[in-house]
Amino acid sequence: CLQVCNLLMSFLILSTNAGHENIVEVKQGKVSGINLSVKSGYVTAYLGIPYGEPPTGRLRFKKTEQRKPWHGVLKADKFGKSCFQNRENKFAEFPGTEMFLVNNEMSEDCLHLNVWVPPSKPKDAHVMVFIHGGGFESGTTSLDIYDGSVLAYAENVIVVSMNYRVGAFGFLALPGHKDAPGNAGLFDQRLALQWINENIAAFGGNPDRVTIFGHSAGAASVGFHLISPKSYPYYNRAIVQSGSGTSNWALNSEERAKRLALKLAEVLECPQTDDDAIITCLLNEDPKHLTEKQLLAKEPYALTQFLPIVDHDFLVDVPENVLGQSMKRTDILLGITKDDGNPFTLIGSTDFNIQTESSISSAELLERLKRFFPSAGDLGIQSILLQYKDWEDVNNGEKNRQAMELILRDYYFACPVKGFARYAVEHQNNVFFYEYDHRSSNDPWPEWMGALHGAELPMLFGKPFINKGRYTRSELLFSKRIMKLWANFARTGSPNVEAEDGFVWPQYSLKDEKYAVLKLNGSEVHQMLSMRNCQFWNFFFPSLLKLVK
């Protein structure tokens, strides 16, 4: 049987009777929830509520519609099925990656959302809507790491999460074709946000007090909602964690989108006489088989595959062009982890070892850069080495590894997120920036990997309150502080309200670029994060590539 690992089995105890007080009526019908024990109290969870019609048949690669009404009372006591995705991973069965791999049955009927309501059903509560990451090719709300129970209870907010289509099902595109226009996964997210807007009052939430927050691809998604006007009515604040609308891994060109669609059709042995023949074949393909074959269509060393595109509907132009003109006027909290790039150094690695420092020779560093930047040319690669390599200790394998880690952190995360912050400030938005710097005491990854991609998630979702034996007392307090900062921002637009430790998080400005470094034993204020390196990536490197070409 499929492994189902969730908090409901370890700490949260399912109530055996969902009383009348747990039944709410939404636009589609009645829904019954379950009481879950949390700390010294409980929350009411409504799990697996369908918000969209199953995107099957001609809808496989395009927008779907809101779920049709149901009869009777819908029992929302377990997570819905996950959207189709691969579990294949070089480090499968290793806890550090297993925690992010799909853990329940998959189906095309996967458009479900979950609602966690604090005790004594609130009125006009603030709502925090989480969008999961996974490179737009994986992820599901049933993962332990995304359980919203503790956050809802601790901060008296309603927490919502949603599944959306990923991989080819969510982002395959043959630009211009009516049956595969692209961005189906983003439209799923918007449909969920619309559902929340129309129904959250039934749970005690205020539809005008909705904050969307996302991690990685979820953060990039939040960035896209910030520049897509039809999403604007459905939220009023945004939190962007380790990704952004300007992330260089988050958008495909029309050319690459079509190339990937044709490659998938090729590995599935579809006729390629024209786009109609390709789409007809892909629509008739068994979803499990299509999912498995996606791996064969992936380009070597590519960080991501099927992605959002400029479809002239959800995204009218590339984000930089849109951001140059407009974006939603709102409060934005955004940032990265100190070692965000570390997991991605493993792509294409043949010598990584959990037990060693996995040092990199100068020759291997050069080869890895060529894999990650195949179009940079020799001059482009040498410019990266000039910027990052320790030229006073060229044969130090540990320093070479650290250089690779910093290159990927800056290129994929720090500099794109800083670029997005710059646009946000230019549009007179209130912006707060952070660098998260804490490695959990029970992190299964090697200690040298530090505060890697997703390191803030256990603290944000209150895991120390659930698995107390796996965390220190200091981490329990740190988790409480992180939840407070995020929820304060959702409530007021500033993380500083009710700050318990006297720490004042400054607003981000282009003058001094002050940001908070969130650490276990006291946060700090720094400024000008990776300033020289981001000048390199955001301005020098693109100009150099243009000259080379």
Short mmCIF file of C-alpha atoms in Angstrom, two decimals, residues 84-434:
data_model
loop_
_atom_site.label_atom_id
_atom_site.label_comp_id
_atom_site.label_asym_id
_atom_site.label_seq_id
_atom_site.Cartn_x
_atom_site.Cartn_y
_atom_site.Cartn_z
CA PHE A 84 0.24 13.38 -11.00
CA GLN A 85 4.00 13.73 -10.52
CA ASN A 86 7.13 11.61 -10.35
CA ARG A 87 8.61 10.29 -7.13
CA GLU A 88 11.90 9.53 -8.86
CA ASN A 89 14.77 11.16 -7.02
CA LYS A 90 18.48 10.44 -6.80
CA PHE A 91 18.20 10.46 -3.01
CA ALA A 92 14.79 8.78 -2.64
CA GLU A 93 14.33 7.13 0.75
CA PHE A 94 16.71 9.71 2.25
CA PRO A 95 14.67 11.75 4.81
CA GLY A 96 15.95 15.07 3.47
CA THR A 97 14.27 14.47 0.11
CA GLU A 98 11.57 11.99 1.13
CA MET A 99 9.80 14.74 3.11
CA PHE A 100 9.07 16.54 -0.17
CA LEU A 101 8.03 13.52 -2.28
CA VAL A 102 4.36 12.74 -2.92
CA ASN A 103 2.98 10.56 -0.12
CA ASN A 104 -0.50 9.52 -1.24
CA GLU A 105 -2.50 8.33 -4.24
CA MET A 106 -2.38 10.41 -7.42
CA SER A 107 -5.21 11.33 -9.76
CA GLU A 108 -6.23 13.92 -12.31
CA ASP A 109 -9.10 14.65 -9.92
CA CYS A 110 -6.68 16.42 -7.59
CA LEU A 111 -7.91 20.00 -7.30
CA HIS A 112 -8.61 20.07 -3.58
CA LEU A 113 -7.88 22.53 -0.82
CA ASN A 114 -7.58 22.33 2.96
CA VAL A 115 -8.75 24.74 5.65
CA TRP A 116 -7.51 24.83 9.26
CA VAL A 117 -9.70 26.91 11.58
CA PRO A 118 -8.60 27.95 15.10
CA PRO A 119 -10.80 27.03 18.08
CA SER A 120 -14.06 28.80 18.85
CA LYS A 121 -14.79 29.54 15.22
CA PRO A 122 -13.57 33.10 14.69
CA LYS A 123 -15.28 36.00 13.00
CA ASP A 124 -13.46 38.10 10.41
CA ALA A 125 -10.24 36.16 10.96
CA HIS A 126 -7.15 36.81 8.89
CA VAL A 127 -6.49 34.12 6.30
CA MET A 128 -3.08 32.79 5.21
CA VAL A 129 -3.11 30.83 1.94
CA PHE A 130 -0.05 28.69 1.25
CA ILE A 131 1.16 27.75 -2.26
CA HIS A 132 3.60 24.83 -2.17
CA GLY A 133 6.83 24.56 -4.13
CA GLY A 134 8.40 21.75 -6.12
CA GLY A 135 9.81 23.37 -9.24
CA PHE A 136 6.34 23.33 -10.87
CA GLU A 137 6.83 19.59 -11.36
CA SER A 138 6.06 18.15 -7.91
CA GLY A 139 4.51 18.97 -4.56
CA THR A 140 1.27 18.30 -2.70
CA THR A 141 -0.52 19.66 0.35
CA SER A 142 -0.68 16.29 2.12
CA LEU A 143 3.03 16.45 3.04
CA ASP A 144 3.74 16.64 6.78
CA ILE A 145 5.86 19.73 6.32
CA TYR A 146 2.86 21.76 5.06
CA ASP A 147 0.34 20.90 7.78
CA GLY A 148 -1.28 24.17 8.84
CA SER A 149 -2.66 23.09 12.22
CA VAL A 150 -0.05 24.58 14.54
CA LEU A 151 0.19 27.89 12.67
CA ALA A 152 -3.61 28.27 12.75
CA TYR A 153 -3.78 27.47 16.46
CA ALA A 154 -0.75 29.47 17.60
CA GLU A 155 -1.62 32.64 15.69
CA ASN A 156 -5.43 32.44 15.61
CA VAL A 157 -5.49 32.67 11.81
CA ILE A 158 -7.21 30.50 9.24
CA VAL A 159 -4.65 28.60 7.15
CA VAL A 160 -5.50 27.30 3.68
CA SER A 161 -3.46 25.24 1.21
CA MET A 162 -4.31 23.98 -2.26
CA ASN A 163 -3.19 21.36 -4.74
CA TYR A 164 -2.59 22.55 -8.28
CA ARG A 165 -1.53 20.71 -11.41
CA VAL A 166 2.22 20.29 -11.84
CA GLY A 167 4.53 18.96 -14.55
CA ALA A 168 3.08 18.53 -18.02
CA PHE A 169 -0.48 18.48 -16.65
CA GLY A 170 -0.04 21.96 -15.21
CA PHE A 171 2.41 23.61 -17.56
CA LEU A 172 2.74 21.82 -20.90
CA ALA A 173 2.20 24.38 -23.64
CA LEU A 174 1.96 24.51 -27.39
CA PRO A 175 1.70 28.29 -27.58
CA GLY A 176 -1.36 29.40 -29.48
CA HIS A 177 -3.13 26.04 -29.37
CA LYS A 178 -6.56 26.17 -27.73
CA ASP A 179 -6.14 22.83 -25.95
CA ALA A 180 -2.66 23.53 -24.54
CA PRO A 181 -2.29 27.30 -24.08
CA GLY A 182 -0.13 26.93 -20.97
CA ASN A 183 -0.31 28.01 -17.32
CA ALA A 184 -3.08 25.58 -16.31
CA GLY A 185 -1.45 25.23 -12.88
CA LEU A 186 -1.48 28.99 -12.31
CA PHE A 187 -5.15 29.13 -13.29
CA ASP A 188 -5.78 26.33 -10.78
CA GLN A 189 -4.25 28.52 -8.08
CA ARG A 190 -6.39 31.48 -9.10
CA LEU A 191 -9.50 29.29 -9.11
CA ALA A 192 -8.66 28.21 -5.55
CA LEU A 193 -8.15 31.85 -4.53
CA GLN A 194 -11.53 32.70 -6.05
CA TRP A 195 -13.12 29.82 -4.12
CA ILE A 196 -11.54 31.10 -0.91
CA ASN A 197 -12.79 34.62 -1.62
CA GLU A 198 -16.34 33.35 -2.09
CA ASN A 199 -16.43 30.83 0.76
CA ILE A 200 -13.96 31.65 3.53
CA ALA A 201 -16.56 33.68 5.46
CA ALA A 202 -18.39 30.40 6.14
CA PHE A 203 -15.32 29.27 8.12
CA GLY A 204 -15.04 32.56 10.02
CA GLY A 205 -12.52 34.21 7.71
CA ASN A 206 -12.58 37.67 6.18
CA PRO A 207 -12.22 37.53 2.36
CA ASP A 208 -10.66 41.01 2.46
CA ARG A 209 -7.90 39.86 4.83
CA VAL A 210 -6.17 37.20 2.75
CA THR A 211 -2.38 36.86 2.59
CA ILE A 212 -0.89 34.51 0.03
CA PHE A 213 2.48 32.97 0.90
CA GLY A 214 4.54 30.52 -1.09
CA HIS A 215 7.88 28.76 -1.10
CA SER A 216 10.18 28.19 -4.10
CA ALA A 217 7.90 27.58 -7.12
CA GLY A 218 5.08 28.64 -4.80
CA ALA A 219 6.94 31.91 -4.21
CA ALA A 220 7.39 32.38 -7.96
CA SER A 221 3.65 31.75 -8.26
CA VAL A 222 2.95 34.47 -5.70
CA GLY A 223 5.18 36.74 -7.79
CA PHE A 224 3.10 35.96 -10.88
CA HIS A 225 -0.15 36.70 -9.01
CA LEU A 226 1.37 40.07 -8.06
CA ILE A 227 1.60 41.01 -11.76
CA SER A 228 -1.60 39.35 -12.99
CA PRO A 229 -4.49 41.82 -12.45
CA LYS A 230 -7.26 39.20 -12.50
CA SER A 231 -5.74 37.70 -9.34
CA TYR A 232 -5.66 41.04 -7.49
CA PRO A 233 -9.19 40.89 -5.96
CA TYR A 234 -8.48 37.61 -4.17
CA TYR A 235 -5.70 38.64 -1.74
CA ASN A 236 -4.37 41.75 -0.05
CA ARG A 237 -0.82 40.87 1.09
CA ALA A 238 1.95 38.59 -0.16
CA ILE A 239 4.89 36.63 1.26
CA VAL A 240 7.57 35.37 -1.13
CA GLN A 241 10.00 32.71 0.18
CA SER A 242 13.03 31.67 -1.91
CA GLY A 243 11.63 32.43 -5.33
CA SER A 244 9.99 35.29 -7.20
CA GLY A 245 8.32 36.32 -10.41
CA THR A 246 11.77 37.27 -11.72
CA SER A 247 13.40 33.91 -10.91
CA ASN A 248 15.35 32.74 -13.95
CA TRP A 249 14.16 29.13 -13.43
CA ALA A 250 10.45 29.97 -13.21
CA LEU A 251 9.46 30.90 -16.78
CA ASN A 252 9.85 29.15 -20.12
CA SER A 253 10.21 30.92 -23.43
CA GLU A 254 7.68 29.94 -26.10
CA GLU A 255 10.53 28.24 -27.94
CA ARG A 256 11.54 26.05 -24.98
CA ALA A 257 7.91 25.29 -24.09
CA LYS A 258 7.27 23.98 -27.59
CA ARG A 259 10.56 22.07 -27.66
CA LEU A 260 9.66 20.27 -24.42
CA ALA A 261 6.14 19.47 -25.66
CA LEU A 262 7.57 18.00 -28.87
CA LYS A 263 10.15 16.01 -26.90
CA LEU A 264 7.43 14.56 -24.68
CA ALA A 265 5.39 13.67 -27.74
CA GLU A 266 8.46 11.99 -29.21
CA VAL A 267 9.15 9.78 -26.18
CA LEU A 268 5.45 8.86 -26.11
CA GLU A 269 5.69 7.97 -29.82
CA CYS A 270 2.97 10.44 -30.78
CA PRO A 271 2.58 11.43 -34.43
CA GLN A 272 4.10 14.85 -35.01
CA THR A 273 2.49 15.82 -38.29
CA ASP A 274 1.00 18.95 -36.68
CA ASP A 275 0.06 20.40 -33.30
CA ASP A 276 -3.47 18.97 -33.44
CA ALA A 277 -2.11 15.45 -33.85
CA ILE A 278 0.30 15.94 -30.97
CA ILE A 279 -2.37 17.27 -28.62
CA THR A 280 -4.85 14.54 -29.55
CA CYS A 281 -2.22 11.93 -28.72
CA LEU A 282 -1.25 13.58 -25.42
CA LEU A 283 -4.89 13.96 -24.38
CA ASN A 284 -5.50 10.25 -24.93
CA GLU A 285 -2.36 9.09 -23.12
CA ASP A 286 -2.72 7.25 -19.82
CA PRO A 287 -1.86 9.82 -17.12
CA LYS A 288 0.46 7.49 -15.22
CA HIS A 289 2.38 6.61 -18.38
CA LEU A 290 2.60 10.26 -19.40
CA THR A 291 3.97 11.12 -15.96
CA GLU A 292 6.66 8.44 -16.16
CA LYS A 293 7.78 9.56 -19.62
CA GLN A 294 8.21 13.18 -18.52
CA LEU A 295 11.58 12.25 -17.06
CA LEU A 296 12.83 11.15 -20.48
CA ALA A 297 11.87 14.52 -21.94
CA LYS A 298 13.88 16.50 -19.38
CA GLU A 299 16.99 18.29 -20.58
CA PRO A 300 20.29 17.29 -18.93
CA TYR A 301 21.13 19.28 -15.79
CA ALA A 302 18.02 21.43 -16.15
CA LEU A 303 16.76 22.70 -12.80
CA THR A 304 13.16 22.81 -14.03
CA GLN A 305 11.13 21.53 -16.98
CA PHE A 306 7.50 22.41 -17.74
CA LEU A 307 6.96 25.96 -16.49
CA PRO A 308 4.68 28.99 -16.79
CA ILE A 309 4.93 30.92 -20.05
CA VAL A 310 3.82 34.27 -21.40
CA ASP A 311 0.37 33.18 -22.58
CA HIS A 312 -1.03 36.72 -23.04
CA ASP A 313 -3.73 35.81 -20.55
CA PHE A 314 -2.39 35.08 -17.07
CA LEU A 315 0.98 36.60 -18.02
CA VAL A 316 0.79 39.29 -20.69
CA ASP A 317 4.57 39.75 -20.96
CA VAL A 318 7.80 38.65 -19.30
CA PRO A 319 7.78 39.70 -15.62
CA GLU A 320 10.55 42.29 -15.96
CA ASN A 321 8.58 44.14 -18.65
CA VAL A 322 5.36 44.00 -16.64
CA LEU A 323 7.12 45.07 -13.45
CA GLY A 324 8.58 48.02 -15.29
CA GLN A 325 5.02 49.28 -15.72
CA SER A 326 2.87 48.01 -12.87
CA MET A 327 2.22 45.50 -10.10
CA LYS A 328 -0.32 45.15 -7.31
CA ARG A 329 0.00 47.85 -4.66
CA THR A 330 0.34 45.91 -1.44
CA ASP A 331 2.60 44.90 1.44
CA ILE A 332 5.25 42.31 0.56
CA LEU A 333 7.53 40.23 2.78
CA LEU A 334 10.21 38.31 0.92
CA GLY A 335 13.58 36.69 1.30
CA ILE A 336 15.86 33.68 1.06
CA THR A 337 17.74 31.21 3.24
CA LYS A 338 21.45 31.68 3.85
CA ASP A 339 22.34 28.52 1.90
CA ASP A 340 19.43 28.39 -0.56
CA GLY A 341 21.55 27.03 -3.41
CA ASN A 342 23.08 24.07 -1.60
CA PRO A 343 20.68 21.27 -2.62
CA PHE A 344 21.07 22.19 -6.27
CA THR A 345 24.82 21.64 -6.29
CA LEU A 346 23.91 17.93 -6.32
CA ILE A 347 22.42 18.12 -9.83
CA GLY A 348 24.72 16.10 -12.04
CA SER A 349 26.99 15.26 -9.11
CA THR A 350 28.58 11.82 -9.24
CA ASP A 351 30.58 12.03 -6.03
CA PHE A 352 28.23 13.50 -3.43
CA ASN A 353 28.37 11.65 -0.14
CA ILE A 354 26.16 12.33 2.86
CA GLN A 355 29.03 11.51 5.24
CA THR A 356 31.75 13.65 3.64
CA GLU A 357 32.40 17.28 2.87
CA SER A 358 32.01 16.45 -0.85
CA SER A 359 34.80 18.78 -1.89
CA ILE A 360 35.12 19.86 -5.52
CA SER A 361 38.34 20.05 -7.52
CA SER A 362 39.04 23.04 -9.74
CA ALA A 363 38.44 20.88 -12.81
CA GLU A 364 35.11 19.63 -11.46
CA LEU A 365 34.03 23.18 -10.60
CA LEU A 366 34.73 24.21 -14.18
CA GLU A 367 32.77 21.25 -15.57
CA ARG A 368 29.78 21.90 -13.30
CA LEU A 369 29.64 25.52 -14.37
CA LYS A 370 29.60 24.44 -18.01
CA ARG A 371 26.65 22.13 -17.26
CA PHE A 372 24.68 24.79 -15.39
CA PHE A 373 25.45 27.56 -17.89
CA PRO A 374 25.66 25.78 -21.27
CA SER A 375 25.12 28.95 -23.31
CA ALA A 376 27.61 31.11 -21.39
CA GLY A 377 30.64 30.22 -23.51
CA ASP A 378 34.21 30.17 -22.25
CA LEU A 379 34.27 33.90 -21.52
CA GLY A 380 31.03 33.71 -19.53
CA ILE A 381 32.29 30.76 -17.46
CA GLN A 382 35.61 32.48 -16.80
CA SER A 383 33.77 35.61 -15.64
CA ILE A 384 31.83 33.53 -13.08
CA LEU A 385 35.06 31.96 -11.82
CA LEU A 386 36.69 35.39 -11.60
CA GLN A 387 33.79 36.62 -9.48
CA TYR A 388 33.50 33.67 -7.08
CA LYS A 389 36.64 31.51 -6.94
CA ASP A 390 39.20 32.02 -4.17
CA TRP A 391 42.23 32.75 -6.30
CA GLU A 392 44.55 32.69 -3.29
CA ASP A 393 43.66 29.05 -2.59
CA VAL A 394 42.68 27.64 -5.98
CA ASN A 395 43.05 23.94 -5.12
CA ASN A 396 41.05 24.01 -1.90
CA GLY A 397 38.20 21.55 -2.56
CA GLU A 398 36.03 22.85 0.27
CA LYS A 399 36.33 26.44 -0.94
CA ASN A 400 35.52 25.34 -4.49
CA ARG A 401 32.37 23.65 -3.18
CA GLN A 402 31.46 26.80 -1.25
CA ALA A 403 31.96 28.86 -4.39
CA MET A 404 29.55 26.59 -6.30
CA GLU A 405 27.01 26.84 -3.49
CA LEU A 406 27.18 30.63 -3.46
CA ILE A 407 26.99 30.85 -7.25
CA LEU A 408 23.74 28.88 -7.28
CA ARG A 409 22.30 30.70 -4.26
CA ASP A 410 22.91 34.10 -5.83
CA TYR A 411 21.97 33.17 -9.39
CA TYR A 412 18.81 31.20 -8.63
CA PHE A 413 17.55 32.91 -5.48
CA ALA A 414 19.22 35.91 -3.84
CA CYS A 415 19.64 38.13 -6.89
CA PRO A 416 16.26 37.43 -8.57
CA VAL A 417 14.48 37.97 -5.24
CA LYS A 418 16.40 41.20 -4.69
CA GLY A 419 15.48 42.25 -8.21
CA PHE A 420 11.81 41.62 -7.45
CA ALA A 421 12.14 43.60 -4.21
CA ARG A 422 13.59 46.51 -6.15
CA TYR A 423 10.57 46.61 -8.48
CA ALA A 424 8.21 46.36 -5.50
CA VAL A 425 9.83 49.34 -3.77
CA GLU A 426 9.80 51.37 -6.99
CA HIS A 427 6.02 50.86 -7.11
CA GLN A 428 5.74 52.32 -3.57
CA ASN A 429 4.98 49.00 -1.90
CA ASN A 430 5.90 48.38 1.72
CA VAL A 431 8.62 45.72 1.57
CA PHE A 432 10.36 43.68 4.28
CA PHE A 433 13.33 41.49 3.32
CA TYR A 434 14.91 38.61 5.25
#
